[in-house]
Backbone atoms as SQL, in Angstrom:
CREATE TABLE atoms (id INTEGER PRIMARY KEY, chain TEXT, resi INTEGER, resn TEXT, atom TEXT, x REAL, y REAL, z REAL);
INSERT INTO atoms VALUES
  (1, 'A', 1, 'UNK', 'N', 135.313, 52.990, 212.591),
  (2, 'A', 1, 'UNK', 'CA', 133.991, 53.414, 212.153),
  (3, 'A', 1, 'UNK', 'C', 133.066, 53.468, 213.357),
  (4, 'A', 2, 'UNK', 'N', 132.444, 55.104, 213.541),
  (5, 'A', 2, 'UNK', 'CA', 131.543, 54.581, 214.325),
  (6, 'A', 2, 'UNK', 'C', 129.938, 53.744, 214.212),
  (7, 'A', 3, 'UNK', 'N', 129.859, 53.268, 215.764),
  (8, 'A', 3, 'UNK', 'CA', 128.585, 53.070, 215.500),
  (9, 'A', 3, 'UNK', 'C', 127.833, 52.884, 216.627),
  (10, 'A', 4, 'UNK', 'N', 126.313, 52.503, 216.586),
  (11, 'A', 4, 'UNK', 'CA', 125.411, 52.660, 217.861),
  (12, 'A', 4, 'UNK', 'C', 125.113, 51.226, 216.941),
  (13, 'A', 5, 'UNK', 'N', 125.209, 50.343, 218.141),
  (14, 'A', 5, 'UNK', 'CA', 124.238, 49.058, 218.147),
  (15, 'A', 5, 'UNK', 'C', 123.095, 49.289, 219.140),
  (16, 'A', 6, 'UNK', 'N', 122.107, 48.828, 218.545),
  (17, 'A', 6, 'UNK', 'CA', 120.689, 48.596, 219.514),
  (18, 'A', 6, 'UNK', 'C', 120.086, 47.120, 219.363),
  (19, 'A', 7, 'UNK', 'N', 119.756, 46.946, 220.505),
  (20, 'A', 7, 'UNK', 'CA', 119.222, 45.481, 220.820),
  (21, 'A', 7, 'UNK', 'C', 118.115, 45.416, 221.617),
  (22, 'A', 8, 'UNK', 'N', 117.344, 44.663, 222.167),
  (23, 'A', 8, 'UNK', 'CA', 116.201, 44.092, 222.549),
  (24, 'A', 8, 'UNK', 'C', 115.159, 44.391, 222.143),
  (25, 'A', 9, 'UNK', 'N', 114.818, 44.136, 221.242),
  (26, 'A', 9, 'UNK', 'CA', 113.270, 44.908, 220.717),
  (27, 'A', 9, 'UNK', 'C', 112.722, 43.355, 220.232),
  (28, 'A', 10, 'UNK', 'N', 111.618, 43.223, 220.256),
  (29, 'A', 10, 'UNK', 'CA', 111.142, 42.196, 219.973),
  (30, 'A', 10, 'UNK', 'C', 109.055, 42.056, 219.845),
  (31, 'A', 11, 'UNK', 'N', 108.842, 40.970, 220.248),
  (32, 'A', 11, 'UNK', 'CA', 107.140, 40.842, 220.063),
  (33, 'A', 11, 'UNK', 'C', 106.790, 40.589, 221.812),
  (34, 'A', 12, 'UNK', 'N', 105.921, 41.281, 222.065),
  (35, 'A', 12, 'UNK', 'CA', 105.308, 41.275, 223.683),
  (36, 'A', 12, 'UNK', 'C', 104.232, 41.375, 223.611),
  (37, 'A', 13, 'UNK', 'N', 103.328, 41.067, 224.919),
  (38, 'A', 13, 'UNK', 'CA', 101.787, 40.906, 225.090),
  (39, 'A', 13, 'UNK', 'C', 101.721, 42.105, 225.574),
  (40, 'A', 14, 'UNK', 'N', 100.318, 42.864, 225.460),
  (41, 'A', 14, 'UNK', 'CA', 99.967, 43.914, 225.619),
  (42, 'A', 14, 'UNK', 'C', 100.333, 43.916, 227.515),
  (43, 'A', 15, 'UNK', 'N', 101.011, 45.061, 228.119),
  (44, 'A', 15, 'UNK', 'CA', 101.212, 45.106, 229.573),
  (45, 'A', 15, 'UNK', 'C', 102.948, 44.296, 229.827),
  (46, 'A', 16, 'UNK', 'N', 102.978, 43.784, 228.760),
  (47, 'A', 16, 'UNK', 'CA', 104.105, 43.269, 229.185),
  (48, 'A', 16, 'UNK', 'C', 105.551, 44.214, 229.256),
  (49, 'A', 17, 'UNK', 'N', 106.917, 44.044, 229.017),
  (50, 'A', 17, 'UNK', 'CA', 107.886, 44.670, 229.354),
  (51, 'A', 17, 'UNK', 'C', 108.997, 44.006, 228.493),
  (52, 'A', 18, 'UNK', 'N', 109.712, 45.633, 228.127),
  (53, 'A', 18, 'UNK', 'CA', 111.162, 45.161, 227.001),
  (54, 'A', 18, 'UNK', 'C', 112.108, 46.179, 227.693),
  (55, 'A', 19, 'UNK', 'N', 113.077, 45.553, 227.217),
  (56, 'A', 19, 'UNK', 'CA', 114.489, 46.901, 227.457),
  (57, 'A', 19, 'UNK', 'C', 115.347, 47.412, 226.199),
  (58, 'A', 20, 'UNK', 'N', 115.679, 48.211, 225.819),
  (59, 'A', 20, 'UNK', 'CA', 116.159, 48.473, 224.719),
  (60, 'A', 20, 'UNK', 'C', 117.686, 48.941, 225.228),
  (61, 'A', 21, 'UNK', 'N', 118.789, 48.743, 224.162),
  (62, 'A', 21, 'UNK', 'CA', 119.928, 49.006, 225.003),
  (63, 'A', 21, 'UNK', 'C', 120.524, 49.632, 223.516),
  (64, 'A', 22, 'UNK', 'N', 121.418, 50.406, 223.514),
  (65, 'A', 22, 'UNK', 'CA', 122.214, 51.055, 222.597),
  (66, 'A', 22, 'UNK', 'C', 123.439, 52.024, 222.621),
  (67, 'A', 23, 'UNK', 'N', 124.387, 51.349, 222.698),
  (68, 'A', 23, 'UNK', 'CA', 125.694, 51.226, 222.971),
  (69, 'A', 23, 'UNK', 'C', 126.746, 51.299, 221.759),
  (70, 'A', 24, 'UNK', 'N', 127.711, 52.490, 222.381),
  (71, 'A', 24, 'UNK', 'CA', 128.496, 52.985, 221.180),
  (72, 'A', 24, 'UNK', 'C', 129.345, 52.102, 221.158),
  (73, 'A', 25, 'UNK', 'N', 129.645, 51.698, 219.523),
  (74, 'A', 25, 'UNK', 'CA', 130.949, 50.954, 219.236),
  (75, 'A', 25, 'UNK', 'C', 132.081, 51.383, 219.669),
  (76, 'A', 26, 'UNK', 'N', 132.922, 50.595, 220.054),
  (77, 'A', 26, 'UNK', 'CA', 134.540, 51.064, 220.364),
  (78, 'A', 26, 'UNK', 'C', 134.896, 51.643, 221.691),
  (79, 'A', 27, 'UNK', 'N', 135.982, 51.748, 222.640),
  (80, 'A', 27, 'UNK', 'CA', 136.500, 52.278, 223.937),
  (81, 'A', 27, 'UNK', 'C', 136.725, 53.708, 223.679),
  (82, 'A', 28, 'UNK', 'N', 136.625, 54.201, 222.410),
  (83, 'A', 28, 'UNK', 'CA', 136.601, 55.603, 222.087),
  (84, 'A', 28, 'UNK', 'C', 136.255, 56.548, 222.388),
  (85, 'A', 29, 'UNK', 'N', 134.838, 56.322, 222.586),
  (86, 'A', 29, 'UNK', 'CA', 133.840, 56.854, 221.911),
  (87, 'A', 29, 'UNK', 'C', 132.541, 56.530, 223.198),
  (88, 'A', 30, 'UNK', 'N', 132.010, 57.975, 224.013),
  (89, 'A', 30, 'UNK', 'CA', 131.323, 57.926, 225.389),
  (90, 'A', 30, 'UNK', 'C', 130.182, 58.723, 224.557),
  (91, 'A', 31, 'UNK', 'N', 129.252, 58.632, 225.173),
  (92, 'A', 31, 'UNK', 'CA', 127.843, 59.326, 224.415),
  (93, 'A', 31, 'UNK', 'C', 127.197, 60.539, 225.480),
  (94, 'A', 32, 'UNK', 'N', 127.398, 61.683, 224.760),
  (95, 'A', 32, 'UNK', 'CA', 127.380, 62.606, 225.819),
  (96, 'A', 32, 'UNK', 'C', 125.895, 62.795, 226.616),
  (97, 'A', 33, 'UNK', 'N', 124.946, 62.791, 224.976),
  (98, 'A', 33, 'UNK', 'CA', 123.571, 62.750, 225.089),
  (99, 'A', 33, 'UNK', 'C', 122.956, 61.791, 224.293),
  (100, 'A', 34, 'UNK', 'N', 121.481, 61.432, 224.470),
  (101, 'A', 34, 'UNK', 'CA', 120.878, 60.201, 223.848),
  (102, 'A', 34, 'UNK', 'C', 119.165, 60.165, 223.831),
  (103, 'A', 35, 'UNK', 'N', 118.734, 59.921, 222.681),
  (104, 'A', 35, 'UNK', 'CA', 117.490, 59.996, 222.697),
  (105, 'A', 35, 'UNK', 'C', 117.142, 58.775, 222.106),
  (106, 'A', 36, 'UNK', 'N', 115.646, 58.182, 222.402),
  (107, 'A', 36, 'UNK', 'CA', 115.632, 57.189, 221.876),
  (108, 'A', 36, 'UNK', 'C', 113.570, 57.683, 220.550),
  (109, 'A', 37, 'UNK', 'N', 113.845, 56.979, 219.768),
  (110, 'A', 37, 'UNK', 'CA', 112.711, 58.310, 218.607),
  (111, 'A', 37, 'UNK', 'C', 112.036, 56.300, 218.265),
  (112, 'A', 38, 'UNK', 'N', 110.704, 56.526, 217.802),
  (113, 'A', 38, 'UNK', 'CA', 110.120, 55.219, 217.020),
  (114, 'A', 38, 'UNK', 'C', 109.229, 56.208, 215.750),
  (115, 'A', 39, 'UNK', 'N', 109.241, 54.786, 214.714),
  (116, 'A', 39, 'UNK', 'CA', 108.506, 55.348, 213.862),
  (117, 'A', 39, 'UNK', 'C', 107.880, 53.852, 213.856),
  (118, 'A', 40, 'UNK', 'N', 106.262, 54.880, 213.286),
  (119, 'A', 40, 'UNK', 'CA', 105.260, 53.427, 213.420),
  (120, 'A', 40, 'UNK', 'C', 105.175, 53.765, 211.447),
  (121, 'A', 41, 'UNK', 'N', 104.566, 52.498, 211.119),
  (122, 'A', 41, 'UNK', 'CA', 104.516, 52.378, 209.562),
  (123, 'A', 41, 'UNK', 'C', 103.028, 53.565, 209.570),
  (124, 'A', 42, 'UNK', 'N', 103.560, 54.070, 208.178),
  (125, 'A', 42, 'UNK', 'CA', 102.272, 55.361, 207.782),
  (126, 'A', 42, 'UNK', 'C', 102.534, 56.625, 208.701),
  (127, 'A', 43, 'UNK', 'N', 103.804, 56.748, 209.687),
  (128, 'A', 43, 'UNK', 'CA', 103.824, 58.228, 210.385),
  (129, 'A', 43, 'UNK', 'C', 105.120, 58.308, 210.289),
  (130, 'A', 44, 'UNK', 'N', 105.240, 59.683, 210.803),
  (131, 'A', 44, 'UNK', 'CA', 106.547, 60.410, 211.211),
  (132, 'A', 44, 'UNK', 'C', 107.336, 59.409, 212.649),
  (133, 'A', 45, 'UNK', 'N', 108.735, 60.073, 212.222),
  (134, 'A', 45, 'UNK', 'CA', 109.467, 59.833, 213.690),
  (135, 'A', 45, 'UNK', 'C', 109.448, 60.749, 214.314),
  (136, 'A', 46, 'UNK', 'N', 109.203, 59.918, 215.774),
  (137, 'A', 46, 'UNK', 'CA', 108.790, 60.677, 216.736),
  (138, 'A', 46, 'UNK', 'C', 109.532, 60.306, 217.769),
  (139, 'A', 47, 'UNK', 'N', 110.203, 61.383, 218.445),
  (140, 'A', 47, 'UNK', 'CA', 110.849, 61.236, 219.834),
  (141, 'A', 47, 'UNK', 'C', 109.891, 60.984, 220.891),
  (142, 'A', 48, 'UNK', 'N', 110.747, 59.985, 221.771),
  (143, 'A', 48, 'UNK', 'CA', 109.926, 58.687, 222.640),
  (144, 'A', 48, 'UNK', 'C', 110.495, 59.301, 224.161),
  (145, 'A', 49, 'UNK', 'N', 111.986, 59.494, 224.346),
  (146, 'A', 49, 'UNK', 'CA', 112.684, 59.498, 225.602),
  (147, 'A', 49, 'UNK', 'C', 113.774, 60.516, 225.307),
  (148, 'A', 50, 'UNK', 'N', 114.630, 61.609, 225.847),
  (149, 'A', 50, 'UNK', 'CA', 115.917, 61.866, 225.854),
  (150, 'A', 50, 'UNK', 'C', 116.422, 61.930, 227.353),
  (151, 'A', 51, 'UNK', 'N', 117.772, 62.085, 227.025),
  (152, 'A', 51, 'UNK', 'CA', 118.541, 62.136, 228.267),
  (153, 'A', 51, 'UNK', 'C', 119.817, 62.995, 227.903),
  (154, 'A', 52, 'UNK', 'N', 120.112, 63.808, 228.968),
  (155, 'A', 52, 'UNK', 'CA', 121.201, 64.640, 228.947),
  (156, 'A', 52, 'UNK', 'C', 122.374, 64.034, 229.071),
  (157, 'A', 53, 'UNK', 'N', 123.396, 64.883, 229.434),
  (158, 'A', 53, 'UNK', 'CA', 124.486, 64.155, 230.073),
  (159, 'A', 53, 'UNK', 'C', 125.174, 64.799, 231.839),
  (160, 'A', 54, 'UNK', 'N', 123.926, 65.342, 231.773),
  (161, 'A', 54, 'UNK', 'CA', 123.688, 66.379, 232.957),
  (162, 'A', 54, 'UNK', 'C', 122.524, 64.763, 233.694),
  (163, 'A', 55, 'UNK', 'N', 121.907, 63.877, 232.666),
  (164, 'A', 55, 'UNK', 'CA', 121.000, 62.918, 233.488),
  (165, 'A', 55, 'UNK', 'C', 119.562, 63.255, 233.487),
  (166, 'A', 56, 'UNK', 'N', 119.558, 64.803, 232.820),
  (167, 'A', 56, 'UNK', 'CA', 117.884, 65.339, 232.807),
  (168, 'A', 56, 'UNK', 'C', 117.396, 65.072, 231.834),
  (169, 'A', 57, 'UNK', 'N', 116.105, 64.249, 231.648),
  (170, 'A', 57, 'UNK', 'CA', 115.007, 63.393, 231.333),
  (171, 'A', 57, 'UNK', 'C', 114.120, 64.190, 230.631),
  (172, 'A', 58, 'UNK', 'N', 113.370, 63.991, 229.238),
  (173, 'A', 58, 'UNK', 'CA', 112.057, 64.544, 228.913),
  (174, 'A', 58, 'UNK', 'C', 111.502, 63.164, 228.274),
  (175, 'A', 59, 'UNK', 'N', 109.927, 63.018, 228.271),
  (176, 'A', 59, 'UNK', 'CA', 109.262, 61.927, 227.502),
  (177, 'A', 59, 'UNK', 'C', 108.378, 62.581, 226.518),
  (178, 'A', 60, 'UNK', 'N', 107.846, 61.830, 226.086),
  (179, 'A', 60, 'UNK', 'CA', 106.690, 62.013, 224.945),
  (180, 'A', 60, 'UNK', 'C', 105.449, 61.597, 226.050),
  (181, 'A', 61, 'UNK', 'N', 104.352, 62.818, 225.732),
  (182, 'A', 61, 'UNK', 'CA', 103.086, 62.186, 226.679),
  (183, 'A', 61, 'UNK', 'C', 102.550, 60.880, 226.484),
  (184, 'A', 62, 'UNK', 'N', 102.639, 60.248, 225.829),
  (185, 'A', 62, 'UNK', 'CA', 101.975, 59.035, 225.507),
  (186, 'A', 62, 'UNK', 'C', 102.896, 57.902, 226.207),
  (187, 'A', 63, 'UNK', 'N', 104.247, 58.438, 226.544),
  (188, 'A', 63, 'UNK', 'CA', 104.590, 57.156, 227.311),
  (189, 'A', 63, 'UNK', 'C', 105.223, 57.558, 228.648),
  (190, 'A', 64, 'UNK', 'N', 104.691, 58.679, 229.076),
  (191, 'A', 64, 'UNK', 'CA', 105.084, 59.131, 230.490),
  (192, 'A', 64, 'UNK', 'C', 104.652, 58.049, 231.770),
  (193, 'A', 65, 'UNK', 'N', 105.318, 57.927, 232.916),
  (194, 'A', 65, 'UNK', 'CA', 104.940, 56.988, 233.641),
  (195, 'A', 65, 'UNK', 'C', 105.304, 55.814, 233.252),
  (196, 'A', 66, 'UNK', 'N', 105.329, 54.895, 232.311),
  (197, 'A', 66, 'UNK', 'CA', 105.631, 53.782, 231.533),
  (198, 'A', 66, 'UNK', 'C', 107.391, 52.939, 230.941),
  (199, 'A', 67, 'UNK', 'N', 107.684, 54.331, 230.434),
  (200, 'A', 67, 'UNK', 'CA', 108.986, 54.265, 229.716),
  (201, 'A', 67, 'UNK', 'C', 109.947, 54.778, 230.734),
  (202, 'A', 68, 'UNK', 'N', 111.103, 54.385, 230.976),
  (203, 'A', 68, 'UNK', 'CA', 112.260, 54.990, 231.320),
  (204, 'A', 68, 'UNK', 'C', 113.607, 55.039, 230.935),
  (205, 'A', 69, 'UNK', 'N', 113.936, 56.085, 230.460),
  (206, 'A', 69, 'UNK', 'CA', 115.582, 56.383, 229.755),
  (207, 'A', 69, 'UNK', 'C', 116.481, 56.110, 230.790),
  (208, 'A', 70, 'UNK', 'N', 117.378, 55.379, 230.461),
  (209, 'A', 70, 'UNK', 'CA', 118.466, 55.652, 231.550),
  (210, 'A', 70, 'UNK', 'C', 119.952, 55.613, 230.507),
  (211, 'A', 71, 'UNK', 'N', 121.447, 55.791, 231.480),
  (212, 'A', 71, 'UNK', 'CA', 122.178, 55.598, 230.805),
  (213, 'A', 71, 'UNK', 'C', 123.431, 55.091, 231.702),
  (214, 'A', 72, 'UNK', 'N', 124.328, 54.263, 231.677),
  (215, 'A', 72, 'UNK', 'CA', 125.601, 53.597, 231.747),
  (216, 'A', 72, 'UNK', 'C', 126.957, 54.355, 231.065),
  (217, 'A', 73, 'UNK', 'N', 127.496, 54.967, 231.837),
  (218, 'A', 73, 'UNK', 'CA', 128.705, 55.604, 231.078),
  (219, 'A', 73, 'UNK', 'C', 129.913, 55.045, 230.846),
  (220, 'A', 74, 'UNK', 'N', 130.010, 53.790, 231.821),
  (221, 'A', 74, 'UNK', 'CA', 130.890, 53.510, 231.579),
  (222, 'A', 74, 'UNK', 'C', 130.944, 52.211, 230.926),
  (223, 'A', 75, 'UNK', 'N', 129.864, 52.006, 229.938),
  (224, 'A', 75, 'UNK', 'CA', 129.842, 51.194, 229.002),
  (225, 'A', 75, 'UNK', 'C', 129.346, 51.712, 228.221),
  (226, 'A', 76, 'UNK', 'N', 129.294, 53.060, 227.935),
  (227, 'A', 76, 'UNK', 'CA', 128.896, 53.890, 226.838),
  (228, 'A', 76, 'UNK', 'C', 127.547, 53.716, 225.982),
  (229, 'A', 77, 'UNK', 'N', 126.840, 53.431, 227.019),
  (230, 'A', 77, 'UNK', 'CA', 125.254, 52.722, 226.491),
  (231, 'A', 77, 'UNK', 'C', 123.902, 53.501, 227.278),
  (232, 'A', 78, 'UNK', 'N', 122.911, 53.754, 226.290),
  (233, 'A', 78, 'UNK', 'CA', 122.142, 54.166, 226.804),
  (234, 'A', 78, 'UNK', 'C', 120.721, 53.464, 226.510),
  (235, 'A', 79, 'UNK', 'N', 119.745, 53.035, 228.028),
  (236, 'A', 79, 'UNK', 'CA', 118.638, 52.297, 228.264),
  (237, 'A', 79, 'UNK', 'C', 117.366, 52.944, 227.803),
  (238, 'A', 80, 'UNK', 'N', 116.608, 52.019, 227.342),
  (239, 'A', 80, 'UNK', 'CA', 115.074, 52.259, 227.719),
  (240, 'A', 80, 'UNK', 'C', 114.315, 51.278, 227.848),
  (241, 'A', 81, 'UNK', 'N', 113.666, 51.288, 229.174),
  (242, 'A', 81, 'UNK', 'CA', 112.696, 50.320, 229.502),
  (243, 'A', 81, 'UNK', 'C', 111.444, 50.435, 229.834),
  (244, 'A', 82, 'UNK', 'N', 110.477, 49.662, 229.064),
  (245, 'A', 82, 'UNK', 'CA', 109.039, 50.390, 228.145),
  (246, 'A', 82, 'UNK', 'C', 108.609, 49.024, 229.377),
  (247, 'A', 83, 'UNK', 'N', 107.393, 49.669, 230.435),
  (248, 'A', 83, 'UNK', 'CA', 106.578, 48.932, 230.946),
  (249, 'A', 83, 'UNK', 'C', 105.300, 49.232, 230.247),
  (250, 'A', 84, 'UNK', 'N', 104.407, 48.032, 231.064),
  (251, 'A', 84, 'UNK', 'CA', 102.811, 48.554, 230.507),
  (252, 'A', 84, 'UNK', 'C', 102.661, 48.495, 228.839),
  (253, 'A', 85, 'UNK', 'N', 103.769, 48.040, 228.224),
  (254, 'A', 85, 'UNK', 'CA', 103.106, 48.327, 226.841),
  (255, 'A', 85, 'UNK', 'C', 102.179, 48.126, 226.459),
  (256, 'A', 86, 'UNK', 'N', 101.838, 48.801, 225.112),
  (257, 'A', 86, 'UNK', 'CA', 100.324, 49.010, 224.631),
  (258, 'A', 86, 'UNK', 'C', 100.697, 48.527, 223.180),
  (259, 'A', 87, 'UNK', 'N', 99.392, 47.966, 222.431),
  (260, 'A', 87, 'UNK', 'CA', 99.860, 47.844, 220.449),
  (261, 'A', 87, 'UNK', 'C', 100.225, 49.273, 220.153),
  (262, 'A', 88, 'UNK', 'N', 99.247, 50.738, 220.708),
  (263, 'A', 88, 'UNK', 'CA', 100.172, 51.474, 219.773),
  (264, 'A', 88, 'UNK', 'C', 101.482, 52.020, 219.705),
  (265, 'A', 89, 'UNK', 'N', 102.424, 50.855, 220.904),
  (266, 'A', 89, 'UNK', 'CA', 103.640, 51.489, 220.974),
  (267, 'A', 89, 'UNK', 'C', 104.559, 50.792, 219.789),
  (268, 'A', 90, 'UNK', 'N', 103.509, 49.666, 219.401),
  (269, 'A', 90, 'UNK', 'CA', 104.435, 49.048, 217.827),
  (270, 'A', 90, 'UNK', 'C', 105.362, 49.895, 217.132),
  (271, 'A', 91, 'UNK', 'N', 105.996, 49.817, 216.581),
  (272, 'A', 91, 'UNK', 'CA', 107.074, 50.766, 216.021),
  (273, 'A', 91, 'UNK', 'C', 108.685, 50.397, 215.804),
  (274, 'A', 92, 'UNK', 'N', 109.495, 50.936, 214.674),
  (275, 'A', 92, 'UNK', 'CA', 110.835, 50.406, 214.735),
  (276, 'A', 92, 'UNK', 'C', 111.468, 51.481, 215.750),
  (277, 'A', 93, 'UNK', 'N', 112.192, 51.244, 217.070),
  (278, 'A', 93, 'UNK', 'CA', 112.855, 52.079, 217.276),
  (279, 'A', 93, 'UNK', 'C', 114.109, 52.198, 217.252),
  (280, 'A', 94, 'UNK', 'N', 114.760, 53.629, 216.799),
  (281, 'A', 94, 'UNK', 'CA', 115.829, 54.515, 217.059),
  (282, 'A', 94, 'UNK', 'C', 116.554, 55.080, 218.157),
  (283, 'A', 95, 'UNK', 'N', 117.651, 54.956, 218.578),
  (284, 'A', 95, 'UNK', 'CA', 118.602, 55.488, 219.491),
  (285, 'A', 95, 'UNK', 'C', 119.394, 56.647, 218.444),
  (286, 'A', 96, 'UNK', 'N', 119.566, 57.872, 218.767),
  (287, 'A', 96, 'UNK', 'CA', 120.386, 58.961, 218.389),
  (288, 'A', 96, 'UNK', 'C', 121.171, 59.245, 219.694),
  (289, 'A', 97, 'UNK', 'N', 122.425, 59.540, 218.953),
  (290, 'A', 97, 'UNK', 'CA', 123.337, 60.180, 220.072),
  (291, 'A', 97, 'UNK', 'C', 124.490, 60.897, 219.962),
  (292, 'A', 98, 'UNK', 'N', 124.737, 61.770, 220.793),
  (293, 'A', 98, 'UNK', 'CA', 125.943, 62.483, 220.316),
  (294, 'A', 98, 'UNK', 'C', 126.847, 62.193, 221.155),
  (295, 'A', 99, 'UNK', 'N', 128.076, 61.860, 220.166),
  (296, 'A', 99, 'UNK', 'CA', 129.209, 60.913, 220.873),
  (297, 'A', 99, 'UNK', 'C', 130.603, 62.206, 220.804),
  (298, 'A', 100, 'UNK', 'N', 131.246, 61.883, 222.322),
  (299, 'A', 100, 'UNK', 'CA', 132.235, 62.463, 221.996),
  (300, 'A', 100, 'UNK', 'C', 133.467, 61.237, 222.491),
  (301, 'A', 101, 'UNK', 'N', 134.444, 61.604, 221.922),
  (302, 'A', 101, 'UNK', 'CA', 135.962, 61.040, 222.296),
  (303, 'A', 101, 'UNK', 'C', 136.594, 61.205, 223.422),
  (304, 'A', 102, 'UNK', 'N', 136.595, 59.883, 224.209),
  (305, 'A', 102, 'UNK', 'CA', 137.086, 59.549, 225.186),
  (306, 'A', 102, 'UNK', 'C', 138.461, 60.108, 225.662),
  (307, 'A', 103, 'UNK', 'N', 139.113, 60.117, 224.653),
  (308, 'A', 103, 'UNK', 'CA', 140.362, 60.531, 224.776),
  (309, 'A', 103, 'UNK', 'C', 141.165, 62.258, 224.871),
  (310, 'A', 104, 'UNK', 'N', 140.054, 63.180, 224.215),
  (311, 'A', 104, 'UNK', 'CA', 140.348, 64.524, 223.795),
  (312, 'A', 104, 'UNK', 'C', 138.966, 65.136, 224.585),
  (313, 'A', 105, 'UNK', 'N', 137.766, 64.572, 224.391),
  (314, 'A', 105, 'UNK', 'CA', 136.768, 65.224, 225.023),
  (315, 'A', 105, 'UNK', 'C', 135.978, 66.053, 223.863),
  (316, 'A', 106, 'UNK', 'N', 136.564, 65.870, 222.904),
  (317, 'A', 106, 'UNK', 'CA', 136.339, 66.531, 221.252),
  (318, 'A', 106, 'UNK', 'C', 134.625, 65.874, 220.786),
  (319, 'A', 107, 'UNK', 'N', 133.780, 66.433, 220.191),
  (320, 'A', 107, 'UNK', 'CA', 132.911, 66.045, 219.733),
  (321, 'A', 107, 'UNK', 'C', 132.852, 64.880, 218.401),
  (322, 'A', 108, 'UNK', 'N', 132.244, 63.944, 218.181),
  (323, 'A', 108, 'UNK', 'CA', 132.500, 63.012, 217.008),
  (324, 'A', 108, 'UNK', 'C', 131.267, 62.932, 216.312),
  (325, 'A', 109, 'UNK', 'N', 130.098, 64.036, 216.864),
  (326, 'A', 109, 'UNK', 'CA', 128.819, 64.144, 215.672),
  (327, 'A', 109, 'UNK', 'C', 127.836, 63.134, 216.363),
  (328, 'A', 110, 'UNK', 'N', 126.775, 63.482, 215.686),
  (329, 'A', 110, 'UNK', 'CA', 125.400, 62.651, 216.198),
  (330, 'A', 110, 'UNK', 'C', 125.113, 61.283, 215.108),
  (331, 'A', 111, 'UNK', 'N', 125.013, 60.300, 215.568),
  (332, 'A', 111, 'UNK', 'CA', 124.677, 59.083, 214.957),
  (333, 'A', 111, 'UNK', 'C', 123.318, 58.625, 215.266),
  (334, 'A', 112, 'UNK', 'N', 122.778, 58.098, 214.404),
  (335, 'A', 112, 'UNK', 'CA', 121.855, 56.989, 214.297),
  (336, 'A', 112, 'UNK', 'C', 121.933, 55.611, 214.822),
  (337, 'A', 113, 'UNK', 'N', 121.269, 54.834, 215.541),
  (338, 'A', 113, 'UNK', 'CA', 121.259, 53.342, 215.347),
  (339, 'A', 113, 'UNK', 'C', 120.174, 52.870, 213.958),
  (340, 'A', 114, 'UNK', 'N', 120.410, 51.658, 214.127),
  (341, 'A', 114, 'UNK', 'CA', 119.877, 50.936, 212.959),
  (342, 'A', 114, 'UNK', 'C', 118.127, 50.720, 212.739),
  (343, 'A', 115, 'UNK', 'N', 118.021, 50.706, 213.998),
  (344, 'A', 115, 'UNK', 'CA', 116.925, 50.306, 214.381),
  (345, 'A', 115, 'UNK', 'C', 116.426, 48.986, 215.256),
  (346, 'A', 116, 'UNK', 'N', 115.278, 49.285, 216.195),
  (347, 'A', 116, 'UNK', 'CA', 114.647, 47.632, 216.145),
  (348, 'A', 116, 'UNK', 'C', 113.263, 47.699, 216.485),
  (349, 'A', 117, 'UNK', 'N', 112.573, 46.540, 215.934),
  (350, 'A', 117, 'UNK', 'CA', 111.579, 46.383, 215.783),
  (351, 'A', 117, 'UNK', 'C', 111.054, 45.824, 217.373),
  (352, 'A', 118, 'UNK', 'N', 109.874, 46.771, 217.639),
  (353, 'A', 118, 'UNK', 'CA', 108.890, 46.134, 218.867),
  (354, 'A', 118, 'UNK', 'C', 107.491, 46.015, 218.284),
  (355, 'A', 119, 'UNK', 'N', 106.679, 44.874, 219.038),
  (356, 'A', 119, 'UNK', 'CA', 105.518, 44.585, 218.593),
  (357, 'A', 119, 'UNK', 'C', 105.020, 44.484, 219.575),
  (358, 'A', 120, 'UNK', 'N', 103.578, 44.980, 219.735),
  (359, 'A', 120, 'UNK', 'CA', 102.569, 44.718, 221.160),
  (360, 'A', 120, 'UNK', 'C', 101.767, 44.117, 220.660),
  (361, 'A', 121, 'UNK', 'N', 101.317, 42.690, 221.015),
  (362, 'A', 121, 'UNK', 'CA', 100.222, 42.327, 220.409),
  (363, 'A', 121, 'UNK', 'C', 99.110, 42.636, 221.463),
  (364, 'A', 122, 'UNK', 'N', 98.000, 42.670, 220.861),
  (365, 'A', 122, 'UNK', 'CA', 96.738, 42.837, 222.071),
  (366, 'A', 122, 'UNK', 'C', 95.706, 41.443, 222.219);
């Protein structure tokens, strides 16, 4: 079964710093591309960071300068690390990604992570 685990999200002081990590289940399974999306309570989801598999980068204006996507291939995981945070970056966030098979090079579809919760207090 696949899956995307995501981890580090947590409660921080306004300016402070998190890393978010989200990493495909199994030796299978390499993530070609990866975006990372938050939704705050009362709005839409909204894409935060992507990354190619070419390595080329787009942000959302609100966290340009601040946030940075990165990715690890050979632990099949892809980063984001949110400096400077602010309260309105509160939000559960999402990792999407499209995974292909290690073994064939074959596509295995775009997944979801679960989510995790960040909090900025001010």
């Amino acid at each position: 079964q696949v899956q995307l685990v995501e981890s580090g999200g947590g409660l921080v002081q306004a300016g402070g710093s998190l890393r978010l990590s989200c990493a495909a289940s199994g030796s299978i399974f390499s993530i070609h591309n990866g975006g990372w999306y938050r939704q705050a309570p009362g709005k839409q989801r909204e894409l935060v960071a992507h990354i190619t598999s070419g390595d080329s980068t787009n942000y959302a204006d609100s966290v340009k300068g601040r946030f940075t996507i990165s990715r690890d291939n050979a632990k099949s995981t892809v980063y984001l690390q949110m400096n400077s945070l602010k309260p309105e970056d509160t939000a559960v966030y999402y990792c999407n990604a499209l995974l292909k098979r290690t073994y064939d090079g074959a596509y295995a579809g775009a997944y979801w992570g679960q989510g995790t919760q960040v909090t900025v207090s001010s």
